[in-house]
Amino acid sequence: MPERTIYLDHAATTALDARVLDAMLPYFTTEYGNASSIYTLGRHAMQAIDSAREQVADILGCRPTEVTFTGCGSESDNLAIKGMAFASQKKGNHLITSPIEHHAVLYTCQYLERFGFRTTYVPVDTYGCINPDDVGRAITDETILVSMMYANNEVGTIEPITEIGRICRTRKIPFQVDAVQAGGSLPLDVSELNADLLSLSAHKFYGPKGVGILYARQGMRLLPQLQGGSQERGKRAGTENVAGIVGAATALHLAYEDMPKVMPHIIALRDRLIAGLLTIPGSLLTGHPTDRLANNASFVFEGVEGESILLNLDLLGIAASTGSACTSGSVDPSHVLLAMHVPVELAHGSLRLTLGKDSTVEDVDTVVAVLPGIIEKLRQLR
Ligand code: PLP
């Protein structure tokens, strides 16, 4: 086995930042109180949650009371969409989203269809971009929510969120933004984005796994999806994950503080990786050429299976990802690539490499050196 993993799957998850761990540690050991308890230990826990909420609100440009901590990004999406849908049933039953959303959004909309809701999927172009005017045209008298992702997790395309939000605001339709991939790399000011609801997940920006964040503008009525205690102002029952919440807020704060230093480094590595890998015959960059996440380099390669590329990279200690999913014995190409009209045969050969703040030029050069050989070998095997 290679000595060190070359980790190029930061869109899947990131390592906990050492500074975040330091901030979290006391809440696993000495400060273990339940935030609902009225004695000193409990009040310490509540104070830690309050200041975490303020830290998050500071980055989002919102009031602390508009921030809810959840158990993951998926839960934040579920609470926003189901919470809004079930609370607005009297107003209408129509949801609008896009076909390239994460399954946390797509499957939530499908679930709601069992309860009489219907969904319009606004199409994307070949770069995976949504046209805001298409969103406007999809709105009907029955529309109760528009849910769109800020940046796509597979191909990295950044969506025109501010413009979509402007249209929703003009038409008085609540707008949820799945910002799980954007958190830590794109501006999150909810007023500038015209967002009414916004979802984040801490493990995508060097925070702990198991903590999500939901911004819900004051006045948004959400039906809680977990019944129990009155934590999180009744929006999300369950004893708070104090250490996780402190970690999430610290990580978000540090991500934006570090941004001026980290972003140019990541962008330079991404562009080097893209230039290097596009020299492979039969390769294509997926997603928008310029409006894309700083850390995302995603491709399709003719005549190969993404999973086979991953296994071969893994043997060399390189961690990457493919959009294809293995379901009951067969490999299904990514729903994102298919929605972007990438031909099925090509979509099978997808590879996503996502850089992080600790990625190096050597990491990139190693991939650029080994991948052409892997692709050639796999093509010969077919
Ligand atoms: N939304 C997007 C765009 C994502 O990329 C992900 C995770 O990859 C999620 C939602 C779900 O987040 P979590 O893994 O915290 O449940």
mmCIF file of C-alpha atoms and ligand atoms in Angstrom:
data_model
loop_
_atom_site.group_PDB
_atom_site.id
_atom_site.type_symbol
_atom_site.label_atom_id
_atom_site.label_comp_id
_atom_site.label_asym_id
_atom_site.label_seq_id
_atom_site.Cartn_x
_atom_site.Cartn_y
_atom_site.Cartn_z
ATOM 1 C CA MET A 1 0.000 0.000 0.000
ATOM 2 C CA PRO A 2 1.205 3.540 -0.739
ATOM 3 C CA GLU A 3 2.367 5.443 2.343
ATOM 4 C CA ARG A 4 -0.050 8.318 2.106
ATOM 5 C CA THR A 5 -3.525 8.545 0.643
ATOM 6 C CA ILE A 6 -3.829 11.167 -2.048
ATOM 7 C CA TYR A 7 -7.261 12.343 -1.015
ATOM 8 C CA LEU A 8 -9.160 13.902 -3.913
ATOM 9 C CA ASP A 9 -12.708 13.422 -2.689
ATOM 10 C CA HIS A 10 -13.325 16.563 -0.649
ATOM 11 C CA ALA A 11 -16.846 16.886 -2.086
ATOM 12 C CA ALA A 12 -17.675 13.615 -0.300
ATOM 13 C CA THR A 13 -16.242 14.730 3.022
ATOM 14 C CA THR A 14 -13.283 16.531 4.566
ATOM 15 C CA ALA A 15 -10.956 15.806 7.469
ATOM 16 C CA LEU A 16 -11.761 17.611 10.707
ATOM 17 C CA ASP A 17 -9.599 20.741 11.076
ATOM 18 C CA ALA A 18 -7.341 20.418 14.169
ATOM 19 C CA ARG A 19 -8.542 23.845 15.390
ATOM 20 C CA VAL A 20 -12.138 22.619 15.151
ATOM 21 C CA LEU A 21 -11.301 19.512 17.168
ATOM 22 C CA ASP A 22 -9.723 21.711 19.865
ATOM 23 C CA ALA A 23 -12.885 23.809 20.074
ATOM 24 C CA MET A 24 -15.039 20.677 20.333
ATOM 25 C CA LEU A 25 -13.023 18.670 22.882
ATOM 26 C CA PRO A 26 -14.249 20.316 26.109
ATOM 27 C CA TYR A 27 -17.851 19.473 25.157
ATOM 28 C CA PHE A 28 -16.997 15.765 25.076
ATOM 29 C CA THR A 29 -15.242 15.838 28.438
ATOM 30 C CA THR A 30 -15.662 18.487 31.151
ATOM 31 C CA GLU A 31 -18.559 20.450 29.612
ATOM 32 C CA TYR A 32 -20.903 17.528 29.104
ATOM 33 C CA GLY A 33 -24.103 19.176 30.356
ATOM 34 C CA ASN A 34 -27.482 18.888 28.673
ATOM 35 C CA ALA A 35 -28.296 22.323 27.264
ATOM 36 C CA SER A 36 -31.870 22.029 28.592
ATOM 37 C CA SER A 37 -30.708 21.676 32.216
ATOM 38 C CA ILE A 38 -30.955 24.796 34.367
ATOM 39 C CA TYR A 39 -27.849 24.202 36.527
ATOM 40 C CA THR A 40 -24.451 25.688 35.651
ATOM 41 C CA LEU A 41 -23.202 22.754 33.542
ATOM 42 C CA GLY A 42 -26.344 22.867 31.421
ATOM 43 C CA ARG A 43 -26.171 26.630 31.060
ATOM 44 C CA HIS A 44 -22.575 26.341 29.826
ATOM 45 C CA ALA A 45 -23.771 24.013 27.089
ATOM 46 C CA MET A 46 -26.577 26.404 26.141
ATOM 47 C CA GLN A 47 -24.143 29.325 26.068
ATOM 48 C CA ALA A 48 -21.878 27.358 23.712
ATOM 49 C CA ILE A 49 -24.829 26.674 21.398
ATOM 50 C CA ASP A 50 -25.912 30.322 21.539
ATOM 51 C CA SER A 51 -22.503 31.574 20.532
ATOM 52 C CA ALA A 52 -22.248 28.923 17.785
ATOM 53 C CA ARG A 53 -25.585 30.171 16.463
ATOM 54 C CA GLU A 54 -24.292 33.750 16.487
ATOM 55 C CA GLN A 55 -21.142 32.700 14.629
ATOM 56 C CA VAL A 56 -23.210 31.002 11.908
ATOM 57 C CA ALA A 57 -25.622 33.954 11.700
ATOM 58 C CA ASP A 58 -22.640 36.250 11.237
ATOM 59 C CA ILE A 59 -21.523 34.325 8.115
ATOM 60 C CA LEU A 60 -25.078 34.077 6.725
ATOM 61 C CA GLY A 61 -25.926 37.702 7.488
ATOM 62 C CA CYS A 62 -29.060 36.681 9.377
ATOM 63 C CA ARG A 63 -30.473 36.709 12.887
ATOM 64 C CA PRO A 64 -29.278 33.927 15.251
ATOM 65 C CA THR A 65 -32.928 32.955 15.774
ATOM 66 C CA GLU A 66 -33.137 32.081 12.069
ATOM 67 C CA VAL A 67 -30.483 29.336 12.438
ATOM 68 C CA THR A 68 -31.442 25.735 13.303
ATOM 69 C CA PHE A 69 -28.938 22.940 13.886
ATOM 70 C CA THR A 70 -29.856 19.531 12.455
ATOM 71 C CA GLY A 71 -28.243 16.092 12.240
ATOM 72 C CA CYS A 72 -26.829 16.420 8.677
ATOM 73 C CA GLY A 73 -27.248 18.255 5.377
ATOM 74 C CA SER A 74 -29.878 15.732 4.287
ATOM 75 C CA GLU A 75 -31.942 16.465 7.381
ATOM 76 C CA SER A 76 -31.660 20.173 6.703
ATOM 77 C CA ASP A 77 -32.984 19.651 3.145
ATOM 78 C CA ASN A 78 -35.750 17.347 4.426
ATOM 79 C CA LEU A 79 -36.826 19.777 7.126
ATOM 80 C CA ALA A 80 -36.877 22.699 4.692
ATOM 81 C CA ILE A 81 -38.827 20.902 1.960
ATOM 82 C CA LYS A 82 -41.180 18.662 3.946
ATOM 83 C CA GLY A 83 -41.524 21.281 6.657
ATOM 84 C CA MET A 84 -42.588 23.931 4.130
ATOM 85 C CA ALA A 85 -44.731 21.570 2.061
ATOM 86 C CA PHE A 86 -46.761 20.203 4.955
ATOM 87 C CA ALA A 87 -47.137 23.659 6.519
ATOM 88 C CA SER A 88 -48.350 25.168 3.221
ATOM 89 C CA GLN A 89 -50.771 22.457 2.093
ATOM 90 C CA LYS A 90 -53.703 24.838 2.259
ATOM 91 C CA LYS A 91 -51.965 27.250 -0.154
ATOM 92 C CA GLY A 92 -51.025 24.715 -2.829
ATOM 93 C CA ASN A 93 -49.316 21.447 -3.705
ATOM 94 C CA HIS A 94 -46.709 22.360 -6.312
ATOM 95 C CA LEU A 95 -42.932 22.134 -5.839
ATOM 96 C CA ILE A 96 -40.233 23.240 -8.271
ATOM 97 C CA THR A 97 -36.720 21.836 -8.319
ATOM 98 C CA SER A 98 -34.146 20.633 -10.868
ATOM 99 C CA PRO A 99 -33.184 17.144 -12.074
ATOM 100 C CA ILE A 100 -29.530 17.558 -10.937
ATOM 101 C CA GLU A 101 -30.285 17.987 -7.230
ATOM 102 C CA HIS A 102 -28.804 15.727 -4.575
ATOM 103 C CA HIS A 103 -30.996 12.771 -3.614
ATOM 104 C CA ALA A 104 -31.670 14.501 -0.282
ATOM 105 C CA VAL A 105 -33.823 16.886 -2.343
ATOM 106 C CA LEU A 106 -34.989 14.637 -5.207
ATOM 107 C CA TYR A 107 -36.139 11.764 -2.993
ATOM 108 C CA THR A 108 -37.808 14.196 -0.591
ATOM 109 C CA CYS A 109 -39.864 15.611 -3.461
ATOM 110 C CA GLN A 110 -40.692 12.065 -4.621
ATOM 111 C CA TYR A 111 -41.763 11.186 -1.071
ATOM 112 C CA LEU A 112 -44.057 14.214 -0.985
ATOM 113 C CA GLU A 113 -45.667 13.102 -4.247
ATOM 114 C CA ARG A 114 -47.158 10.206 -2.245
ATOM 115 C CA PHE A 115 -49.051 12.829 -0.241
ATOM 116 C CA GLY A 116 -50.550 14.613 -3.221
ATOM 117 C CA PHE A 117 -47.758 17.071 -4.015
ATOM 118 C CA ARG A 118 -46.457 17.403 -7.552
ATOM 119 C CA THR A 119 -43.014 18.436 -8.697
ATOM 120 C CA THR A 120 -41.784 20.306 -11.760
ATOM 121 C CA TYR A 121 -38.153 19.617 -12.669
ATOM 122 C CA VAL A 122 -36.710 22.653 -14.446
ATOM 123 C CA PRO A 123 -34.243 21.374 -17.075
ATOM 124 C CA VAL A 124 -30.534 22.225 -17.160
ATOM 125 C CA ASP A 125 -28.296 22.913 -20.160
ATOM 126 C CA THR A 126 -25.264 20.813 -21.151
ATOM 127 C CA TYR A 127 -23.152 22.579 -18.500
ATOM 128 C CA GLY A 128 -25.679 21.738 -15.796
ATOM 129 C CA CYS A 129 -26.902 25.370 -15.582
ATOM 130 C CA ILE A 130 -30.455 26.309 -14.678
ATOM 131 C CA ASN A 131 -32.049 29.171 -16.618
ATOM 132 C CA PRO A 132 -33.775 31.439 -14.038
ATOM 133 C CA ASP A 133 -36.486 32.344 -16.592
ATOM 134 C CA ASP A 134 -37.432 28.653 -16.782
ATOM 135 C CA VAL A 135 -38.000 28.736 -13.022
ATOM 136 C CA GLY A 136 -40.247 31.789 -13.462
ATOM 137 C CA ARG A 137 -42.213 30.029 -16.200
ATOM 138 C CA ALA A 138 -42.700 26.929 -14.011
ATOM 139 C CA ILE A 139 -44.362 28.894 -11.174
ATOM 140 C CA THR A 140 -48.136 28.439 -10.923
ATOM 141 C CA ASP A 141 -50.823 29.580 -8.485
ATOM 142 C CA GLU A 142 -50.283 26.280 -6.665
ATOM 143 C CA THR A 143 -46.498 26.669 -6.194
ATOM 144 C CA ILE A 144 -45.435 26.628 -2.542
ATOM 145 C CA LEU A 145 -41.654 26.148 -2.776
ATOM 146 C CA VAL A 146 -38.725 26.374 -5.170
ATOM 147 C CA SER A 147 -35.664 24.304 -4.164
ATOM 148 C CA MET A 148 -32.409 24.703 -6.101
ATOM 149 C CA MET A 149 -28.821 23.810 -5.362
ATOM 150 C CA TYR A 150 -26.167 26.541 -5.145
ATOM 151 C CA ALA A 151 -23.462 24.336 -6.661
ATOM 152 C CA ASN A 152 -23.678 20.815 -8.003
ATOM 153 C CA ASN A 153 -21.903 18.092 -6.042
ATOM 154 C CA GLU A 154 -20.864 16.029 -9.081
ATOM 155 C CA VAL A 155 -19.837 18.510 -11.755
ATOM 156 C CA GLY A 156 -19.311 21.636 -9.623
ATOM 157 C CA THR A 157 -21.473 23.984 -11.715
ATOM 158 C CA ILE A 158 -22.509 27.110 -9.788
ATOM 159 C CA GLU A 159 -26.159 28.044 -10.322
ATOM 160 C CA PRO A 160 -27.550 31.600 -10.741
ATOM 161 C CA ILE A 161 -29.058 31.518 -7.259
ATOM 162 C CA THR A 162 -29.389 35.280 -6.730
ATOM 163 C CA GLU A 163 -31.366 35.640 -9.970
ATOM 164 C CA ILE A 164 -33.597 32.628 -9.250
ATOM 165 C CA GLY A 165 -34.185 34.046 -5.756
ATOM 166 C CA ARG A 166 -35.100 37.432 -7.205
ATOM 167 C CA ILE A 167 -37.765 35.838 -9.404
ATOM 168 C CA CYS A 168 -39.127 33.811 -6.472
ATOM 169 C CA ARG A 169 -39.233 36.897 -4.280
ATOM 170 C CA THR A 170 -41.090 38.913 -6.915
ATOM 171 C CA ARG A 171 -43.624 36.111 -7.253
ATOM 172 C CA LYS A 172 -43.776 35.647 -3.432
ATOM 173 C CA ILE A 173 -42.683 31.993 -3.575
ATOM 174 C CA PRO A 174 -40.423 30.684 -0.762
ATOM 175 C CA PHE A 175 -36.978 29.727 -2.076
ATOM 176 C CA GLN A 176 -34.756 27.042 -0.539
ATOM 177 C CA VAL A 177 -31.086 26.819 -1.463
ATOM 178 C CA ASP A 178 -29.194 23.566 -0.979
ATOM 179 C CA ALA A 179 -25.810 25.145 -0.277
ATOM 180 C CA VAL A 180 -24.189 21.957 1.040
ATOM 181 C CA GLN A 181 -21.425 21.999 -1.600
ATOM 182 C CA ALA A 182 -21.088 25.775 -1.578
ATOM 183 C CA GLY A 183 -20.538 26.070 2.177
ATOM 184 C CA GLY A 184 -16.967 27.173 2.839
ATOM 185 C CA SER A 185 -16.239 28.188 -0.750
ATOM 186 C CA LEU A 186 -18.939 30.597 -1.988
ATOM 187 C CA PRO A 187 -20.514 33.691 -0.359
ATOM 188 C CA LEU A 188 -23.414 32.703 1.882
ATOM 189 C CA ASP A 189 -25.100 36.037 2.632
ATOM 190 C CA VAL A 190 -28.763 35.037 2.532
ATOM 191 C CA SER A 191 -29.975 38.553 1.666
ATOM 192 C CA GLU A 192 -27.679 38.768 -1.351
ATOM 193 C CA LEU A 193 -28.783 35.285 -2.432
ATOM 194 C CA ASN A 194 -32.475 36.129 -1.966
ATOM 195 C CA ALA A 195 -32.794 32.845 -0.058
ATOM 196 C CA ASP A 196 -35.631 32.136 2.377
ATOM 197 C CA LEU A 197 -34.210 28.779 3.443
ATOM 198 C CA LEU A 198 -30.629 27.535 3.097
ATOM 199 C CA SER A 199 -29.039 24.192 3.965
ATOM 200 C CA LEU A 200 -25.444 23.426 4.973
ATOM 201 C CA SER A 201 -23.491 20.430 6.228
ATOM 202 C CA ALA A 202 -20.459 20.804 8.518
ATOM 203 C CA HIS A 203 -18.437 17.833 7.252
ATOM 204 C CA LYS A 204 -18.047 19.488 3.850
ATOM 205 C CA PHE A 205 -16.004 22.370 5.289
ATOM 206 C CA TYR A 206 -13.622 20.614 7.728
ATOM 207 C CA GLY A 207 -16.242 20.370 10.466
ATOM 208 C CA PRO A 208 -17.624 17.228 12.112
ATOM 209 C CA LYS A 209 -19.911 14.699 10.431
ATOM 210 C CA GLY A 210 -23.454 14.543 11.784
ATOM 211 C CA VAL A 211 -24.212 18.285 11.954
ATOM 212 C CA GLY A 212 -26.337 20.196 9.481
ATOM 213 C CA ILE A 213 -27.529 23.788 9.501
ATOM 214 C CA LEU A 214 -30.828 25.210 8.285
ATOM 215 C CA TYR A 215 -31.363 28.912 7.831
ATOM 216 C CA ALA A 216 -35.084 29.735 7.760
ATOM 217 C CA ARG A 217 -36.032 33.375 7.316
ATOM 218 C CA GLN A 218 -38.202 34.737 10.107
ATOM 219 C CA GLY A 219 -41.840 34.135 9.242
ATOM 220 C CA MET A 220 -41.237 30.896 7.276
ATOM 221 C CA ARG A 221 -43.640 28.358 8.716
ATOM 222 C CA LEU A 222 -42.106 24.877 8.891
ATOM 223 C CA LEU A 223 -43.815 21.779 10.218
ATOM 224 C CA PRO A 224 -41.234 20.021 12.456
ATOM 225 C CA GLN A 225 -40.213 16.592 11.197
ATOM 226 C CA LEU A 226 -39.049 15.229 14.569
ATOM 227 C CA GLN A 227 -41.466 15.146 17.480
ATOM 228 C CA GLY A 228 -40.213 15.369 21.049
ATOM 229 C CA GLY A 229 -38.600 18.127 23.114
ATOM 230 C CA SER A 230 -38.756 21.811 22.293
ATOM 231 C CA GLN A 231 -35.085 22.174 21.339
ATOM 232 C CA GLU A 232 -34.149 24.466 18.450
ATOM 233 C CA ARG A 233 -37.238 26.619 19.107
ATOM 234 C CA GLY A 234 -39.467 23.624 18.484
ATOM 235 C CA LYS A 235 -38.148 23.126 14.951
ATOM 236 C CA ARG A 236 -36.000 20.086 15.713
ATOM 237 C CA ALA A 237 -36.543 17.913 18.771
ATOM 238 C CA GLY A 238 -33.651 16.027 20.375
ATOM 239 C CA THR A 239 -30.889 16.776 22.860
ATOM 240 C CA GLU A 240 -28.426 19.049 21.113
ATOM 241 C CA ASN A 241 -25.103 17.717 19.819
ATOM 242 C CA VAL A 242 -23.208 20.436 21.662
ATOM 243 C CA ALA A 243 -19.696 19.437 20.572
ATOM 244 C CA GLY A 244 -20.888 18.995 16.983
ATOM 245 C CA ILE A 245 -22.662 22.356 16.927
ATOM 246 C CA VAL A 246 -19.581 24.125 18.339
ATOM 247 C CA GLY A 247 -17.488 22.296 15.708
ATOM 248 C CA ALA A 248 -19.815 23.238 12.846
ATOM 249 C CA ALA A 249 -19.803 26.941 13.746
ATOM 250 C CA THR A 250 -16.031 27.029 14.321
ATOM 251 C CA ALA A 251 -15.419 25.270 10.995
ATOM 252 C CA LEU A 252 -17.697 27.642 9.090
ATOM 253 C CA HIS A 253 -16.043 30.677 10.662
ATOM 254 C CA LEU A 254 -12.530 29.358 9.894
ATOM 255 C CA ALA A 255 -13.458 28.433 6.312
ATOM 256 C CA TYR A 256 -14.398 32.043 5.549
ATOM 257 C CA GLU A 257 -11.443 33.445 7.498
ATOM 258 C CA ASP A 258 -9.014 31.181 5.587
ATOM 259 C CA MET A 259 -10.670 31.736 2.223
ATOM 260 C CA PRO A 260 -8.372 34.463 0.810
ATOM 261 C CA LYS A 261 -5.383 32.181 1.398
ATOM 262 C CA VAL A 262 -6.918 28.824 0.501
ATOM 263 C CA MET A 263 -8.962 29.634 -2.612
ATOM 264 C CA PRO A 264 -6.155 30.769 -4.969
ATOM 265 C CA HIS A 265 -4.182 27.630 -4.011
ATOM 266 C CA ILE A 266 -7.106 25.313 -4.753
ATOM 267 C CA ILE A 267 -8.025 27.059 -8.005
ATOM 268 C CA ALA A 268 -4.438 26.795 -9.274
ATOM 269 C CA LEU A 269 -4.390 23.066 -8.472
ATOM 270 C CA ARG A 270 -7.773 22.520 -10.106
ATOM 271 C CA ASP A 271 -6.716 24.239 -13.320
ATOM 272 C CA ARG A 272 -3.457 22.259 -13.398
ATOM 273 C CA LEU A 273 -5.422 19.027 -12.945
ATOM 274 C CA ILE A 274 -7.927 19.909 -15.659
ATOM 275 C CA ALA A 275 -5.221 20.915 -18.145
ATOM 276 C CA GLY A 276 -3.253 17.744 -17.392
ATOM 277 C CA LEU A 277 -6.154 15.308 -17.711
ATOM 278 C CA LEU A 278 -7.725 16.838 -20.811
ATOM 279 C CA THR A 279 -4.628 15.685 -22.728
ATOM 280 C CA ILE A 280 -5.991 12.122 -22.398
ATOM 281 C CA PRO A 281 -7.629 11.141 -25.715
ATOM 282 C CA GLY A 282 -11.418 10.764 -25.429
ATOM 283 C CA SER A 283 -11.677 12.920 -22.286
ATOM 284 C CA LEU A 284 -14.195 15.681 -21.648
ATOM 285 C CA LEU A 285 -14.591 18.169 -18.801
ATOM 286 C CA THR A 286 -18.089 18.002 -17.280
ATOM 287 C CA GLY A 287 -19.829 21.001 -15.745
ATOM 288 C CA HIS A 288 -19.351 24.662 -16.533
ATOM 289 C CA PRO A 289 -15.860 25.614 -17.760
ATOM 290 C CA THR A 290 -15.653 28.740 -15.564
ATOM 291 C CA ASP A 291 -18.704 28.968 -13.268
ATOM 292 C CA ARG A 292 -17.608 25.979 -11.249
ATOM 293 C CA LEU A 293 -16.553 25.252 -7.679
ATOM 294 C CA ALA A 294 -12.920 26.101 -6.972
ATOM 295 C CA ASN A 295 -12.101 22.533 -6.004
ATOM 296 C CA ASN A 296 -13.992 20.523 -8.634
ATOM 297 C CA ALA A 297 -12.375 18.802 -11.627
ATOM 298 C CA SER A 298 -14.814 16.335 -13.166
ATOM 299 C CA PHE A 299 -14.568 14.407 -16.395
ATOM 300 C CA VAL A 300 -15.945 11.661 -18.555
ATOM 301 C CA PHE A 301 -13.642 9.260 -20.393
ATOM 302 C CA GLU A 302 -14.798 7.374 -23.459
ATOM 303 C CA GLY A 303 -14.854 3.594 -23.326
ATOM 304 C CA VAL A 304 -14.273 3.025 -19.591
ATOM 305 C CA GLU A 305 -16.331 2.463 -16.435
ATOM 306 C CA GLY A 306 -15.919 5.060 -13.682
ATOM 307 C CA GLU A 307 -15.884 2.337 -11.021
ATOM 308 C CA SER A 308 -12.943 0.598 -12.706
ATOM 309 C CA ILE A 309 -10.989 3.862 -12.749
ATOM 310 C CA LEU A 310 -11.685 4.282 -9.014
ATOM 311 C CA LEU A 311 -10.477 0.768 -8.169
ATOM 312 C CA ASN A 312 -7.269 1.286 -10.125
ATOM 313 C CA LEU A 313 -6.642 4.674 -8.512
ATOM 314 C CA ASP A 314 -7.301 3.165 -5.098
ATOM 315 C CA LEU A 315 -4.581 0.564 -5.682
ATOM 316 C CA LEU A 316 -2.207 3.515 -6.012
ATOM 317 C CA GLY A 317 -3.563 5.173 -2.861
ATOM 318 C CA ILE A 318 -5.646 7.790 -4.677
ATOM 319 C CA ALA A 319 -9.199 8.432 -3.408
ATOM 320 C CA ALA A 320 -11.646 9.812 -5.985
ATOM 321 C CA SER A 321 -15.300 9.446 -6.926
ATOM 322 C CA THR A 322 -17.608 8.628 -9.829
ATOM 323 C CA GLY A 323 -21.181 9.707 -10.417
ATOM 324 C CA SER A 324 -22.193 6.183 -11.382
ATOM 325 C CA ALA A 325 -23.924 4.200 -8.684
ATOM 326 C CA CYS A 326 -23.940 0.451 -8.300
ATOM 327 C CA THR A 327 -27.515 -0.643 -7.796
ATOM 328 C CA SER A 328 -28.465 -4.317 -7.579
ATOM 329 C CA GLY A 329 -25.602 -5.627 -9.665
ATOM 330 C CA SER A 330 -25.661 -3.104 -12.512
ATOM 331 C CA VAL A 331 -23.941 0.266 -12.755
ATOM 332 C CA ASP A 332 -26.328 3.189 -13.296
ATOM 333 C CA PRO A 333 -24.862 6.339 -14.813
ATOM 334 C CA SER A 334 -25.231 9.567 -12.862
ATOM 335 C CA HIS A 335 -28.643 11.260 -12.996
ATOM 336 C CA VAL A 336 -26.790 14.578 -13.148
ATOM 337 C CA LEU A 337 -24.863 13.719 -16.317
ATOM 338 C CA LEU A 338 -27.960 12.267 -17.974
ATOM 339 C CA ALA A 339 -29.910 15.457 -17.206
ATOM 340 C CA MET A 340 -27.056 17.388 -18.863
ATOM 341 C CA HIS A 341 -27.560 15.246 -21.988
ATOM 342 C CA VAL A 342 -24.211 13.488 -21.684
ATOM 343 C CA PRO A 343 -24.637 10.308 -23.793
ATOM 344 C CA VAL A 344 -25.191 7.207 -21.619
ATOM 345 C CA GLU A 345 -22.005 5.441 -22.823
ATOM 346 C CA LEU A 346 -19.911 8.471 -21.883
ATOM 347 C CA ALA A 347 -21.710 9.005 -18.582
ATOM 348 C CA HIS A 348 -20.540 5.533 -17.502
ATOM 349 C CA GLY A 349 -16.949 6.781 -17.571
ATOM 350 C CA SER A 350 -17.248 9.660 -15.107
ATOM 351 C CA LEU A 351 -14.570 10.671 -12.634
ATOM 352 C CA ARG A 352 -14.767 13.428 -10.021
ATOM 353 C CA LEU A 353 -11.619 14.758 -8.383
ATOM 354 C CA THR A 354 -12.207 17.332 -5.650
ATOM 355 C CA LEU A 355 -9.302 19.163 -4.057
ATOM 356 C CA GLY A 356 -8.911 20.445 -0.522
ATOM 357 C CA LYS A 357 -6.812 22.960 1.371
ATOM 358 C CA ASP A 358 -4.107 20.340 2.087
ATOM 359 C CA SER A 359 -3.881 19.089 -1.510
ATOM 360 C CA THR A 360 -0.480 19.606 -3.128
ATOM 361 C CA VAL A 361 1.049 20.080 -6.575
ATOM 362 C CA GLU A 362 2.599 16.612 -6.119
ATOM 363 C CA ASP A 363 -0.881 15.110 -5.582
ATOM 364 C CA VAL A 364 -2.061 16.649 -8.830
ATOM 365 C CA ASP A 365 1.050 15.671 -10.772
ATOM 366 C CA THR A 366 0.807 12.076 -9.543
ATOM 367 C CA VAL A 367 -2.756 11.783 -10.850
ATOM 368 C CA VAL A 368 -1.815 13.404 -14.148
ATOM 369 C CA ALA A 369 1.066 10.928 -14.449
ATOM 370 C CA VAL A 370 -0.857 7.721 -13.650
ATOM 371 C CA LEU A 371 -4.337 8.266 -15.076
ATOM 372 C CA PRO A 372 -3.509 8.069 -18.825
ATOM 373 C CA GLY A 373 -2.018 4.596 -18.290
ATOM 374 C CA ILE A 374 -5.044 3.431 -16.267
ATOM 375 C CA ILE A 375 -7.489 4.633 -18.933
ATOM 376 C CA GLU A 376 -5.479 3.020 -21.732
ATOM 377 C CA LYS A 377 -5.254 -0.296 -19.853
ATOM 378 C CA LEU A 378 -9.002 -0.312 -19.140
ATOM 379 C CA ARG A 379 -9.829 0.426 -22.780
ATOM 380 C CA GLN A 380 -7.656 -2.475 -23.908
ATOM 381 C CA LEU A 381 -9.455 -4.819 -21.496
ATOM 382 C CA ARG A 382 -12.859 -4.141 -23.049
HETATM 383 N N1 PLP B 1 -26.861 18.234 -0.745
HETATM 384 C C1 PLP B 1 -25.740 18.178 -1.478
HETATM 385 C C2 PLP B 1 -25.587 19.064 -2.674
HETATM 386 C C3 PLP B 1 -24.708 17.298 -1.115
HETATM 387 O O1 PLP B 1 -23.600 17.244 -1.846
HETATM 388 C C4 PLP B 1 -24.884 16.476 0.030
HETATM 389 C C5 PLP B 1 -23.847 15.502 0.414
HETATM 390 O O2 PLP B 1 -22.995 15.119 -0.359
HETATM 391 C C6 PLP B 1 -26.075 16.599 0.780
HETATM 392 C C7 PLP B 1 -27.048 17.484 0.344
HETATM 393 C C8 PLP B 1 -26.318 15.775 1.996
HETATM 394 O O3 PLP B 1 -25.479 16.167 3.073
HETATM 395 P P1 PLP B 1 -25.167 15.158 4.277
HETATM 396 O O4 PLP B 1 -24.136 14.206 3.786
HETATM 397 O O5 PLP B 1 -24.629 16.004 5.387
HETATM 398 O O6 PLP B 1 -26.430 14.499 4.648
#
